[in-house]
Amino acid sequence: MKTFTYFVKNPLWVLILFAVCGVSFFSACTKEDESSLKGISFEKDEISLTVGDTCRLEVILSPSDAEADLEWDSSAPDIASVQDGLVTALASGNTTITVSSGELMAQCSISVSEEEQGVSIELNHIECTLERGETLQLTATVSPEIPSGATVQWSSSDPEVVTVDEEGMVTAVNKGQATVTAQYDTASAECKIEVVGKSVESITLDQTSIDLTVGDSYTLTATVSPEDADDIVLEWDSSDGNVATVTDGTVTAVSDGTCTITVSCQGESAACEVNVTSVQLPDPILGDFYYSDGTWSSELDNSKTAIGVVFYTGDPAKDDGILRSEHPDCTHGLVISIRRHTGPWQFNCYDYNASINDWVSANLSGYESMFGGNTGNDGNLNKMLGYQYTKAIKAFNEDPSHADYPVEVVSNISAFETDTPAPAGTSGWYLPSVKEVSLIITGDGYDNIYDIFGDTENTDVINASLARIEGADTIVGGTNTYYWSSTEHYESSPLQAYAVYADYGMVSPYLKLYEASYYYILAF
């Protein structure tokens, strides 16, 4: 190893060298003292956090440009942890965060609390459908649990539909929709409610079985439960309308047999068995009283409603194929009504200026001629055809082109039928043919009614019975007292129809626009 030894020959250089080194040494010492750390502090020495929060602590160094290696520590890391100054709140409690560098340090107190939860409320129902009158208990669950003494406030958006009491009991009042609200503090919850009508639960009849005779009627009474059910519409039905019919609960016996009457409402129903038997009536005789139930008797039965008198016994359909076809059971005779009418046959006959028969021949089929003829030997003067003549005239009246030319003696039947309904099983009311009017006035003793003069024997018998019925109109005679028929005169005389002169029983053509009396009749 080599050793180098340097000798300074000039002492002045030595002094200069020492001077320079000294200045450098003292200068370095001064700079090191000026940049060294003198103190540490926090910008805040107390901080409050909520669990889950984070916070970066600001450290103040003195001097500010001092360099330092900082160490961090939490006195309770399970409460709040710290890493490089970032504090994370973990659980409620208190801890102290310490930062240090060498012997210098600073501390910050950290207080951690649980996150404050907002109030919430839930209902056991959020929507429902109630029947009117039904109740529902709503229950409100509040979180966090409300303190003792505090209450939930209940309200209804429409108290006319639903009401709610202070305990949350809802009552359905009327059909409609409403919202019930439960409120506590700033929280609320709603239940939407629809109120529907109260349904029918059951229906019963006052009878489960009834026995009726033909022509009788009985009104069944239906009871619906509950009584205050909504939308009660009773529907009645008969299993066999040929045996018995039903209208709004009134059962009418039509013919022998058994049927079931059913009433229903909203899917509920009740039934009644109806047993119908025929009345064993004696054969009718001239002058018998005829009642609204389709029965007759020789002595007036004031417990029944008399609507006519028998003026002919025998087959009323012997000349009328249409009556025979449509009412085959009408074989007993003919009845005159108790009401006498007065008016023209066809007031506007001059304006129409044609026979009804011409229109019938051109538009209908299966009908006999409506002309009686001149002497009884050249037409249908001696035939009982009033049923089909009336049917044909009704068709004429219903033609819109005849609106200005109605045959009034037939168009008036509708109003009469409303006031005095014909019993079931009969032909219904119609205007008699001239032969049938002659049967009323004179009776059935002539082959040709054109030959009758001065014979009114039947009138006395009929009037004797009519006089015993309260409110009935007897057959009256007198000057120019004619009784209309449904028979027209003949082809060359379209403005005339046949009538019967009541004082003599004489048949005669009569101008259609003249007024005359008339009765409606029925076949039974």
CSV table of C-alpha atoms in Angstrom, one decimal, residues 59-387:
chain,number,residue,atom,x,y,z
A,59,VAL,CA,-51.9,17.9,9.2
A,60,ILE,CA,-50.1,21.2,9.8
A,61,LEU,CA,-46.3,21.0,9.8
A,62,SER,CA,-44.1,23.6,11.3
A,63,PRO,CA,-42.3,25.0,9.4
A,64,SER,CA,-44.6,24.3,6.5
A,65,ASP,CA,-41.7,23.2,4.3
A,66,ALA,CA,-40.4,20.8,6.8
A,67,GLU,CA,-39.9,17.3,5.7
A,68,ALA,CA,-41.2,14.5,7.9
A,69,ASP,CA,-42.0,10.9,7.9
A,70,LEU,CA,-45.5,10.7,9.6
A,71,GLU,CA,-46.8,7.7,11.5
A,72,TRP,CA,-50.6,7.2,12.1
A,73,ASP,CA,-52.4,5.4,14.8
A,74,SER,CA,-56.0,4.9,16.1
A,75,SER,CA,-56.6,4.2,19.7
A,76,ALA,CA,-59.6,2.1,18.8
A,77,PRO,CA,-59.3,0.8,15.3
A,78,ASP,CA,-62.6,-1.1,15.6
A,79,ILE,CA,-64.3,2.3,16.0
A,80,ALA,CA,-62.3,4.1,13.3
A,81,SER,CA,-59.3,3.1,11.3
A,82,VAL,CA,-56.7,5.4,9.8
A,83,GLN,CA,-54.3,5.0,6.9
A,84,ASP,CA,-52.1,7.8,5.6
A,85,GLY,CA,-54.5,10.2,7.2
A,86,LEU,CA,-57.7,8.7,5.8
A,87,VAL,CA,-60.1,7.9,8.6
A,88,THR,CA,-62.9,5.4,8.1
A,89,ALA,CA,-65.7,5.2,10.7
A,90,LEU,CA,-66.5,1.6,11.4
A,91,ALA,CA,-68.7,1.5,14.5
A,92,SER,CA,-70.3,3.9,17.0
A,93,GLY,CA,-68.0,5.0,19.8
A,94,ASN,CA,-64.9,7.3,20.4
A,95,THR,CA,-61.3,7.0,19.3
A,96,THR,CA,-58.2,9.1,19.1
A,97,ILE,CA,-56.2,9.4,15.9
A,98,THR,CA,-52.5,10.2,16.5
A,99,VAL,CA,-50.0,11.4,14.0
A,100,SER,CA,-46.3,11.5,15.0
A,101,SER,CA,-42.9,12.1,13.6
A,102,GLY,CA,-40.0,11.3,15.9
A,103,GLU,CA,-40.9,12.9,19.2
A,104,LEU,CA,-43.4,15.2,17.7
A,105,MET,CA,-47.1,14.3,17.5
A,106,ALA,CA,-50.7,15.6,17.3
A,107,GLN,CA,-54.0,14.0,18.2
A,108,CYS,CA,-57.6,14.3,17.0
A,109,SER,CA,-60.7,13.0,18.8
A,110,ILE,CA,-63.1,11.1,16.6
A,111,SER,CA,-66.7,10.5,17.6
A,112,VAL,CA,-68.6,7.9,15.5
A,113,SER,CA,-72.4,7.5,15.7
A,114,GLU,CA,-74.9,5.2,13.9
A,115,GLU,CA,-76.6,6.5,10.8
A,116,GLU,CA,-79.8,8.2,11.7
A,117,GLN,CA,-82.6,6.2,10.1
A,118,GLY,CA,-85.7,7.9,8.6
A,119,VAL,CA,-89.2,6.9,9.7
A,120,SER,CA,-91.0,4.4,7.5
A,121,ILE,CA,-94.6,3.0,7.6
A,122,GLU,CA,-96.1,-0.1,5.9
A,123,LEU,CA,-99.7,-1.3,5.8
A,124,ASN,CA,-100.9,-4.9,5.8
A,125,HIS,CA,-102.9,-4.2,2.6
A,126,ILE,CA,-102.1,-1.8,-0.3
A,127,GLU,CA,-105.3,-2.4,-2.3
A,128,CYS,CA,-108.5,-4.4,-1.8
A,129,THR,CA,-112.1,-4.8,-3.0
A,130,LEU,CA,-114.9,-4.6,-0.4
A,131,GLU,CA,-118.7,-5.1,-0.7
A,132,ARG,CA,-120.8,-2.3,0.5
A,133,GLY,CA,-121.2,-2.7,4.3
A,134,GLU,CA,-118.1,-4.9,4.6
A,135,THR,CA,-115.2,-3.9,7.0
A,136,LEU,CA,-111.5,-4.4,6.9
A,137,GLN,CA,-108.9,-3.9,9.6
A,138,LEU,CA,-105.8,-2.1,8.4
A,139,THR,CA,-102.6,-2.4,10.4
A,140,ALA,CA,-99.7,0.1,10.2
A,141,THR,CA,-96.2,-1.0,11.0
A,142,VAL,CA,-93.9,2.0,11.8
A,143,SER,CA,-90.1,1.7,11.8
A,144,PRO,CA,-88.4,2.6,14.0
A,145,GLU,CA,-91.0,1.7,16.5
A,146,ILE,CA,-93.0,4.7,17.6
A,147,PRO,CA,-92.7,5.8,21.2
A,148,SER,CA,-95.4,5.1,23.8
A,149,GLY,CA,-98.3,7.5,23.5
A,150,ALA,CA,-97.7,8.4,19.8
A,151,THR,CA,-100.4,7.4,17.3
A,152,VAL,CA,-100.8,6.8,13.6
A,153,GLN,CA,-103.3,9.2,11.9
A,154,TRP,CA,-105.8,7.6,9.6
A,155,SER,CA,-107.8,9.4,6.8
A,156,SER,CA,-110.1,8.6,3.8
A,157,SER,CA,-110.0,10.4,0.5
A,158,ASP,CA,-113.8,10.0,0.2
A,159,PRO,CA,-115.7,9.3,3.4
A,160,GLU,CA,-118.9,8.8,1.3
A,161,VAL,CA,-117.3,5.7,-0.2
A,162,VAL,CA,-115.2,4.4,2.8
A,163,THR,CA,-114.7,5.6,6.3
A,164,VAL,CA,-111.8,4.7,8.6
A,165,ASP,CA,-111.7,5.1,12.4
A,166,GLU,CA,-108.7,5.9,14.6
A,167,GLU,CA,-107.8,2.3,14.9
A,168,GLY,CA,-107.6,1.7,11.1
A,169,MET,CA,-111.0,-0.1,10.8
A,170,VAL,CA,-112.3,0.6,7.3
A,171,THR,CA,-116.0,0.4,6.5
A,172,ALA,CA,-117.3,0.3,2.9
A,173,VAL,CA,-120.2,2.8,2.7
A,174,ASN,CA,-121.1,3.2,-1.0
A,175,LYS,CA,-120.0,1.9,-4.3
A,176,GLY,CA,-116.9,3.7,-5.6
A,177,GLN,CA,-113.2,4.1,-5.1
A,178,ALA,CA,-111.3,5.8,-2.3
A,179,THR,CA,-107.8,5.8,-0.7
A,180,VAL,CA,-107.1,5.3,3.0
A,181,THR,CA,-103.9,6.9,4.3
A,182,ALA,CA,-101.9,6.1,7.4
A,183,GLN,CA,-99.5,8.8,8.5
A,184,TYR,CA,-96.9,9.1,11.2
A,185,ASP,CA,-94.4,12.0,11.4
A,186,THR,CA,-93.2,12.5,7.8
A,187,ALA,CA,-94.0,9.0,6.7
A,188,SER,CA,-97.2,7.8,5.1
A,189,ALA,CA,-98.7,4.7,3.4
A,190,GLU,CA,-101.8,4.2,1.3
A,191,CYS,CA,-104.4,1.5,0.6
A,192,LYS,CA,-106.5,1.8,-2.5
A,193,ILE,CA,-110.0,0.5,-1.9
A,194,GLU,CA,-112.8,-0.3,-4.4
A,195,VAL,CA,-116.3,-0.7,-3.0
A,196,VAL,CA,-118.7,-2.9,-5.0
A,197,GLY,CA,-122.4,-3.5,-4.6
A,198,LYS,CA,-123.6,-6.0,-2.0
A,199,SER,CA,-124.2,-9.3,-3.7
A,200,VAL,CA,-127.3,-11.4,-3.4
A,201,GLU,CA,-126.5,-14.4,-1.2
A,202,SER,CA,-129.8,-16.3,-1.5
A,203,ILE,CA,-133.3,-16.2,-2.9
A,204,THR,CA,-136.4,-18.0,-1.8
A,205,LEU,CA,-140.1,-18.2,-2.9
A,206,ASP,CA,-143.1,-18.2,-0.6
A,207,GLN,CA,-144.2,-21.5,-2.3
A,208,THR,CA,-142.3,-24.4,-3.6
A,209,SER,CA,-145.3,-26.1,-5.1
A,210,ILE,CA,-148.8,-24.8,-6.2
A,211,ASP,CA,-151.8,-26.4,-7.8
A,212,LEU,CA,-153.8,-24.4,-10.3
A,213,THR,CA,-156.7,-24.9,-12.6
A,214,VAL,CA,-156.7,-23.7,-16.1
A,215,GLY,CA,-157.2,-19.9,-16.2
A,216,ASP,CA,-156.3,-19.4,-12.5
A,217,SER,CA,-153.3,-17.3,-11.5
A,218,TYR,CA,-151.1,-17.0,-8.4
A,219,THR,CA,-148.5,-14.4,-7.6
A,220,LEU,CA,-145.3,-15.8,-6.2
A,221,THR,CA,-143.3,-13.7,-3.7
A,222,ALA,CA,-139.6,-13.8,-3.9
A,223,THR,CA,-137.4,-12.9,-1.0
A,224,VAL,CA,-133.8,-11.8,-1.6
A,225,SER,CA,-131.1,-12.0,1.1
A,226,PRO,CA,-129.6,-9.7,2.2
A,227,GLU,CA,-132.5,-7.3,2.0
A,228,ASP,CA,-130.2,-4.4,1.1
A,229,ALA,CA,-128.4,-6.2,-1.7
A,230,ASP,CA,-127.6,-4.0,-4.7
A,231,ASP,CA,-128.7,-4.3,-8.3
A,232,ILE,CA,-131.6,-6.6,-7.5
A,233,VAL,CA,-133.2,-7.6,-10.8
A,234,LEU,CA,-135.5,-10.7,-10.7
A,235,GLU,CA,-135.7,-12.8,-13.8
A,236,TRP,CA,-138.7,-15.2,-14.0
A,237,ASP,CA,-139.0,-18.2,-16.3
A,238,SER,CA,-141.4,-21.1,-17.0
A,239,SER,CA,-140.0,-24.4,-18.1
A,240,ASP,CA,-143.2,-24.9,-20.2
A,241,GLY,CA,-145.2,-21.8,-21.3
A,242,ASN,CA,-147.9,-24.1,-22.7
A,243,VAL,CA,-148.7,-25.3,-19.2
A,244,ALA,CA,-148.2,-22.0,-17.2
A,245,THR,CA,-146.7,-18.6,-17.9
A,246,VAL,CA,-145.1,-16.2,-15.5
A,247,THR,CA,-144.9,-12.4,-15.6
A,248,ASP,CA,-143.2,-10.5,-12.7
A,249,GLY,CA,-144.0,-13.5,-10.4
A,250,THR,CA,-147.7,-13.9,-11.5
A,251,VAL,CA,-148.2,-17.5,-12.6
A,252,THR,CA,-151.1,-18.1,-15.0
A,253,ALA,CA,-152.3,-21.7,-15.7
A,254,VAL,CA,-152.7,-22.3,-19.4
A,255,SER,CA,-153.3,-26.1,-19.8
A,256,ASP,CA,-153.0,-29.4,-18.1
A,257,GLY,CA,-149.6,-30.4,-17.1
A,258,THR,CA,-146.6,-29.7,-14.8
A,259,CYS,CA,-143.9,-27.1,-15.1
A,260,THR,CA,-141.4,-25.3,-13.0
A,261,ILE,CA,-141.3,-21.6,-12.4
A,262,THR,CA,-137.8,-20.3,-11.6
A,263,VAL,CA,-136.8,-16.9,-10.3
A,264,SER,CA,-133.1,-16.0,-10.4
A,265,CYS,CA,-130.9,-13.0,-9.5
A,266,GLN,CA,-127.1,-12.7,-9.6
A,267,GLY,CA,-126.6,-16.4,-10.0
A,268,GLU,CA,-128.9,-17.4,-7.1
A,269,SER,CA,-132.3,-19.0,-7.9
A,270,ALA,CA,-135.4,-20.6,-6.4
A,271,ALA,CA,-138.0,-22.8,-8.0
A,272,CYS,CA,-141.7,-23.6,-7.6
A,273,GLU,CA,-143.4,-26.6,-9.2
A,274,VAL,CA,-146.8,-25.8,-10.8
A,275,ASN,CA,-149.4,-28.5,-11.3
A,276,VAL,CA,-152.2,-27.4,-13.7
A,277,THR,CA,-155.5,-29.3,-14.2
A,278,SER,CA,-158.5,-28.4,-16.3
A,279,VAL,CA,-161.7,-27.1,-14.8
A,280,GLN,CA,-164.5,-29.5,-15.4
A,281,LEU,CA,-167.0,-27.1,-16.8
A,282,PRO,CA,-170.5,-27.9,-18.0
A,283,ASP,CA,-171.3,-27.4,-21.6
A,284,PRO,CA,-172.0,-23.7,-22.2
A,285,ILE,CA,-175.5,-22.5,-22.9
A,286,LEU,CA,-176.9,-19.3,-24.5
A,287,GLY,CA,-176.7,-16.4,-22.0
A,288,ASP,CA,-173.9,-17.9,-19.8
A,289,PHE,CA,-171.6,-15.5,-18.0
A,290,TYR,CA,-168.1,-15.7,-19.3
A,291,TYR,CA,-165.2,-14.7,-17.0
A,292,SER,CA,-161.7,-13.3,-17.2
A,293,ASP,CA,-160.2,-16.7,-16.1
A,294,GLY,CA,-161.7,-18.5,-19.2
A,295,THR,CA,-164.5,-20.2,-17.2
A,296,TRP,CA,-168.3,-19.7,-17.5
A,297,SER,CA,-171.4,-20.3,-15.5
A,298,SER,CA,-175.2,-19.9,-15.8
A,299,GLU,CA,-175.4,-18.1,-12.5
A,300,LEU,CA,-173.3,-14.9,-12.1
A,301,ASP,CA,-170.3,-15.6,-9.9
A,302,ASN,CA,-169.5,-12.2,-8.2
A,303,SER,CA,-166.1,-13.5,-7.0
A,304,LYS,CA,-165.0,-13.5,-10.6
A,305,THR,CA,-164.7,-10.8,-13.3
A,306,ALA,CA,-167.4,-11.2,-16.0
A,307,ILE,CA,-166.1,-10.0,-19.4
A,308,GLY,CA,-168.9,-11.2,-21.7
A,309,VAL,CA,-171.9,-13.4,-22.4
A,310,VAL,CA,-172.2,-16.6,-24.4
A,311,PHE,CA,-174.3,-15.8,-27.5
A,312,TYR,CA,-173.6,-18.9,-29.6
A,313,THR,CA,-172.7,-22.5,-28.7
A,314,GLY,CA,-171.1,-24.8,-31.2
A,315,ASP,CA,-168.1,-24.8,-33.4
A,316,PRO,CA,-167.0,-21.2,-34.0
A,317,ALA,CA,-164.4,-22.3,-36.6
A,318,LYS,CA,-166.7,-24.4,-38.8
A,319,ASP,CA,-166.3,-21.8,-41.6
A,320,ASP,CA,-162.9,-20.3,-40.7
A,321,GLY,CA,-159.9,-22.4,-41.5
A,322,ILE,CA,-157.5,-19.8,-40.1
A,323,LEU,CA,-159.3,-19.8,-36.7
A,324,ARG,CA,-159.3,-23.6,-36.7
A,325,SER,CA,-155.5,-23.7,-37.5
A,326,GLU,CA,-154.5,-21.1,-35.0
A,327,HIS,CA,-156.9,-21.9,-32.1
A,328,PRO,CA,-157.9,-25.6,-32.5
A,329,ASP,CA,-159.2,-25.8,-28.9
A,330,CYS,CA,-161.8,-23.1,-29.5
A,331,THR,CA,-164.7,-25.4,-30.0
A,332,HIS,CA,-167.3,-24.3,-27.4
A,333,GLY,CA,-168.8,-21.2,-28.9
A,334,LEU,CA,-168.7,-17.4,-29.1
A,335,VAL,CA,-168.8,-14.6,-26.5
A,336,ILE,CA,-169.9,-11.0,-26.8
A,337,SER,CA,-168.0,-8.5,-24.8
A,338,ILE,CA,-169.8,-6.3,-22.2
A,339,ARG,CA,-168.6,-3.0,-23.8
A,340,ARG,CA,-170.5,-1.4,-26.7
A,341,HIS,CA,-168.5,1.0,-29.0
A,342,THR,CA,-169.6,3.6,-31.5
A,343,GLY,CA,-167.9,5.0,-34.5
A,344,PRO,CA,-167.3,4.8,-38.3
A,345,TRP,CA,-166.1,1.7,-40.0
A,346,GLN,CA,-163.5,3.6,-42.1
A,347,PHE,CA,-163.9,7.4,-41.9
A,348,ASN,CA,-161.7,8.1,-44.9
A,349,CYS,CA,-163.2,5.5,-47.1
A,350,TYR,CA,-163.9,8.1,-49.9
A,351,ASP,CA,-160.2,9.1,-49.9
A,352,TYR,CA,-159.2,5.4,-50.1
A,353,ASN,CA,-162.0,4.6,-52.5
A,354,ALA,CA,-161.3,0.8,-52.7
A,355,SER,CA,-162.4,-2.3,-50.8
A,356,ILE,CA,-160.2,-3.9,-48.1
A,357,ASN,CA,-160.8,-7.2,-49.9
A,358,ASP,CA,-159.0,-6.0,-53.0
A,359,TRP,CA,-155.8,-5.3,-50.9
A,360,VAL,CA,-156.1,-8.6,-49.1
A,361,SER,CA,-156.5,-10.5,-52.3
A,362,ALA,CA,-153.3,-8.9,-53.7
A,363,ASN,CA,-151.2,-9.1,-50.6
A,364,LEU,CA,-152.3,-12.0,-48.4
A,365,SER,CA,-152.9,-15.7,-49.1
A,366,GLY,CA,-155.3,-18.2,-47.6
A,367,TYR,CA,-158.1,-15.7,-46.8
A,368,GLU,CA,-161.7,-16.0,-47.8
A,369,SER,CA,-163.4,-13.1,-49.7
A,370,MET,CA,-164.6,-10.3,-47.4
A,371,PHE,CA,-167.6,-9.6,-49.6
A,372,GLY,CA,-171.0,-10.6,-48.3
A,373,GLY,CA,-172.6,-10.2,-51.7
A,374,ASN,CA,-176.0,-8.8,-52.5
A,375,THR,CA,-178.5,-11.5,-51.5
A,376,GLY,CA,-176.6,-14.0,-49.5
A,377,ASN,CA,-176.3,-16.4,-52.5
A,378,ASP,CA,-173.3,-14.7,-54.2
A,379,GLY,CA,-170.8,-14.1,-51.3
A,380,ASN,CA,-169.9,-15.0,-47.7
A,381,LEU,CA,-172.9,-13.4,-46.0
A,382,ASN,CA,-173.8,-16.5,-44.1
A,383,LYS,CA,-170.3,-17.5,-42.9
A,384,MET,CA,-168.7,-17.0,-39.5
A,385,LEU,CA,-165.4,-15.4,-40.7
A,386,GLY,CA,-165.0,-12.5,-38.3
A,387,TYR,CA,-161.7,-13.9,-36.9
